[in-house]
XYZ file of N, CA and C in Angstrom:
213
model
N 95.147 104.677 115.911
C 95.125 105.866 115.080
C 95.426 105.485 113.637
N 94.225 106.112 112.332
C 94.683 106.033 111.643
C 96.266 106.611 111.313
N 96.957 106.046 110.190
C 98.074 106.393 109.631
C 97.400 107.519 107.996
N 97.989 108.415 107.883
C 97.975 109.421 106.714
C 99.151 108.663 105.800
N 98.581 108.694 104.689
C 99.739 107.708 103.497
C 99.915 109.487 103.166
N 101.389 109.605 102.834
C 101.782 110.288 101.612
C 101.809 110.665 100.719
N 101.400 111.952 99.942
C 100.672 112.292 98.540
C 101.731 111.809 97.576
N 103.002 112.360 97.632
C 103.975 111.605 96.838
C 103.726 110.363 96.442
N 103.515 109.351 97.576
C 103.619 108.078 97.440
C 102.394 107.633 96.369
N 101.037 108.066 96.752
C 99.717 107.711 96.041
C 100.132 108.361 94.629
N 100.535 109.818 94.445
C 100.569 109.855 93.242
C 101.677 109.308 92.104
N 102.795 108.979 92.608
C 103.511 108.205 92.257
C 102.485 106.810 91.852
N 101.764 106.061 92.539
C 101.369 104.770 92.469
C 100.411 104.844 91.569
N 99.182 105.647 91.294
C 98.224 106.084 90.570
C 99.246 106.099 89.215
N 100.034 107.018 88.858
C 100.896 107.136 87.766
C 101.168 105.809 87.369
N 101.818 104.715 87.904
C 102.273 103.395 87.692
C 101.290 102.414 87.418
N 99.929 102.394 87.858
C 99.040 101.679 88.192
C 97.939 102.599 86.753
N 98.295 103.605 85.984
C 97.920 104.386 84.804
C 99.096 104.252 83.556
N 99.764 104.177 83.735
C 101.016 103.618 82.504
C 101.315 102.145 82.607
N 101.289 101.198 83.517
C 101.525 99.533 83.226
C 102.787 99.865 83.364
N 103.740 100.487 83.723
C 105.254 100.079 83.671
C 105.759 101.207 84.760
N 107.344 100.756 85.611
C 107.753 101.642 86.258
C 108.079 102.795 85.235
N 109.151 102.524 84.174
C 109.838 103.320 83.900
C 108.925 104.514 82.898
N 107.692 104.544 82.877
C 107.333 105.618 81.748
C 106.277 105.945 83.072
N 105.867 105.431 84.632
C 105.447 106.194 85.807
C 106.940 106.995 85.941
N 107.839 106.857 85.905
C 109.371 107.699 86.527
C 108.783 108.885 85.705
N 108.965 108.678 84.261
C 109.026 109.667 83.470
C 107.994 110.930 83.842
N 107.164 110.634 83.771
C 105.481 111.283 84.175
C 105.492 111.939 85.720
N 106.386 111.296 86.532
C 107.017 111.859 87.824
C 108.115 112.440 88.396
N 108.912 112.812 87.083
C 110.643 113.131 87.259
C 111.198 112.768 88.473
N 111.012 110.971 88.095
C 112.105 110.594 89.542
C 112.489 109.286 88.318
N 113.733 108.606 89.292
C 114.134 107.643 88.677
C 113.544 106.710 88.584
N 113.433 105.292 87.778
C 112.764 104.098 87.923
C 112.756 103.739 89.199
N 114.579 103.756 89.730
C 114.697 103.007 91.119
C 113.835 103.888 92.141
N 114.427 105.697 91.925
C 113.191 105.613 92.983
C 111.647 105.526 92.991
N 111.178 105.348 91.765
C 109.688 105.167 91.890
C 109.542 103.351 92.996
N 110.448 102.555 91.837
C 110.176 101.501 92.779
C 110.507 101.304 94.226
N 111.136 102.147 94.774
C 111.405 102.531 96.105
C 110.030 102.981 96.932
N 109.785 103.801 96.264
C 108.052 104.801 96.830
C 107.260 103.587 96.812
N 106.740 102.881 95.900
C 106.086 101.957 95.778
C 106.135 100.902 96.637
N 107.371 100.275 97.166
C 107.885 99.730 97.909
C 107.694 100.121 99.418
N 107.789 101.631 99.566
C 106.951 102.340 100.559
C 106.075 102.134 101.087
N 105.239 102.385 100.084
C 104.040 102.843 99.905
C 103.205 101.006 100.254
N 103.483 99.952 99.756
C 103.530 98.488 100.091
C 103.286 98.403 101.708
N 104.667 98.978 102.358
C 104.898 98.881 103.928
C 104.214 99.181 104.529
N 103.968 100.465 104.136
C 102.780 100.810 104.865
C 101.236 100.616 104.680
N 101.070 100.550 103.816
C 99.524 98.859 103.695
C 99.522 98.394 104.066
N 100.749 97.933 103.870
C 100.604 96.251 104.680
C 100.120 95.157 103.424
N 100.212 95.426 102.302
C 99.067 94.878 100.644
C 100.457 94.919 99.676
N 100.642 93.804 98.714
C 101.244 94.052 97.628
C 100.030 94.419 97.185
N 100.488 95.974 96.214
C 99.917 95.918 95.586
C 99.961 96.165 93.935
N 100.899 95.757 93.868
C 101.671 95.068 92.113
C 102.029 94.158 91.905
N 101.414 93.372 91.112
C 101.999 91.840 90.239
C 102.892 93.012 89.015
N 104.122 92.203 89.318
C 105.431 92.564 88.569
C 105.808 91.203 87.580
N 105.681 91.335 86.391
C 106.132 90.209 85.407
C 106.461 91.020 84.286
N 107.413 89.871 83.373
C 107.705 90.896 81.855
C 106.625 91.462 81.113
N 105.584 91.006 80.768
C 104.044 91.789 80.486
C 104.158 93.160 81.049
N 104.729 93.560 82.324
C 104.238 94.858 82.703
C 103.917 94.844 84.321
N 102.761 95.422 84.440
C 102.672 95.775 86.075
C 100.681 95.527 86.272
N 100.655 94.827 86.934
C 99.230 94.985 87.082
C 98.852 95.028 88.513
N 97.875 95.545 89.195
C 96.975 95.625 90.036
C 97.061 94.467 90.747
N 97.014 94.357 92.329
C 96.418 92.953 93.115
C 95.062 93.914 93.574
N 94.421 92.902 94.333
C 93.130 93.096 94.536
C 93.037 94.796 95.262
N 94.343 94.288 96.505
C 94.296 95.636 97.104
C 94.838 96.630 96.649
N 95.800 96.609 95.572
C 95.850 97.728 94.286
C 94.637 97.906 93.703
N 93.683 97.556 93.663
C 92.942 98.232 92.992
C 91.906 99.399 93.722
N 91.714 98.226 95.053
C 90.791 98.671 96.294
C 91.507 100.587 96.206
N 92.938 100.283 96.823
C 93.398 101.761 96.646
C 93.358 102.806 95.427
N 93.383 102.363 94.611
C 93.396 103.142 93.338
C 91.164 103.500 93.344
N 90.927 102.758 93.663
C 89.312 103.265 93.324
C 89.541 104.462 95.100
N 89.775 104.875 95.673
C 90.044 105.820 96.151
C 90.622 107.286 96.214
């Protein structure tokens, strides 16, 4: 059986994966940094896909971040 992902979770990730950074996705989502990166972190588990390269630059897309985001 498929699994149903969480609207929270996608729109949270869409937000993050549209600003390059946790903390101005928090803002845009009135939750905290930690919990955005929590959802995200979620949202990971249940993929089964990183799907954020995290470095000081910012936040970018892995392959299967993107796969999801064109959805």
């Amino acid at each position: 059986m498929k699994q149903i992902l969480d609207l929270e979770l996608l729109r949270t990730f869409v937000m993050v994966a549209r600003t390059g950074e946790l903390k101005k996705a928090a803002l845009k989502v009135y939750r905290s940094q930690g919990a955005v990166s929590m959802q995200i972190k979620k949202l990971e588990e249940l993929t089964g896909n990183c799907l954020l390269e995290r470095s000081n630059r910012g936040i970018r897309l892995t392959e299967a971040g993107q796969t999801l985001l064109s959805y």
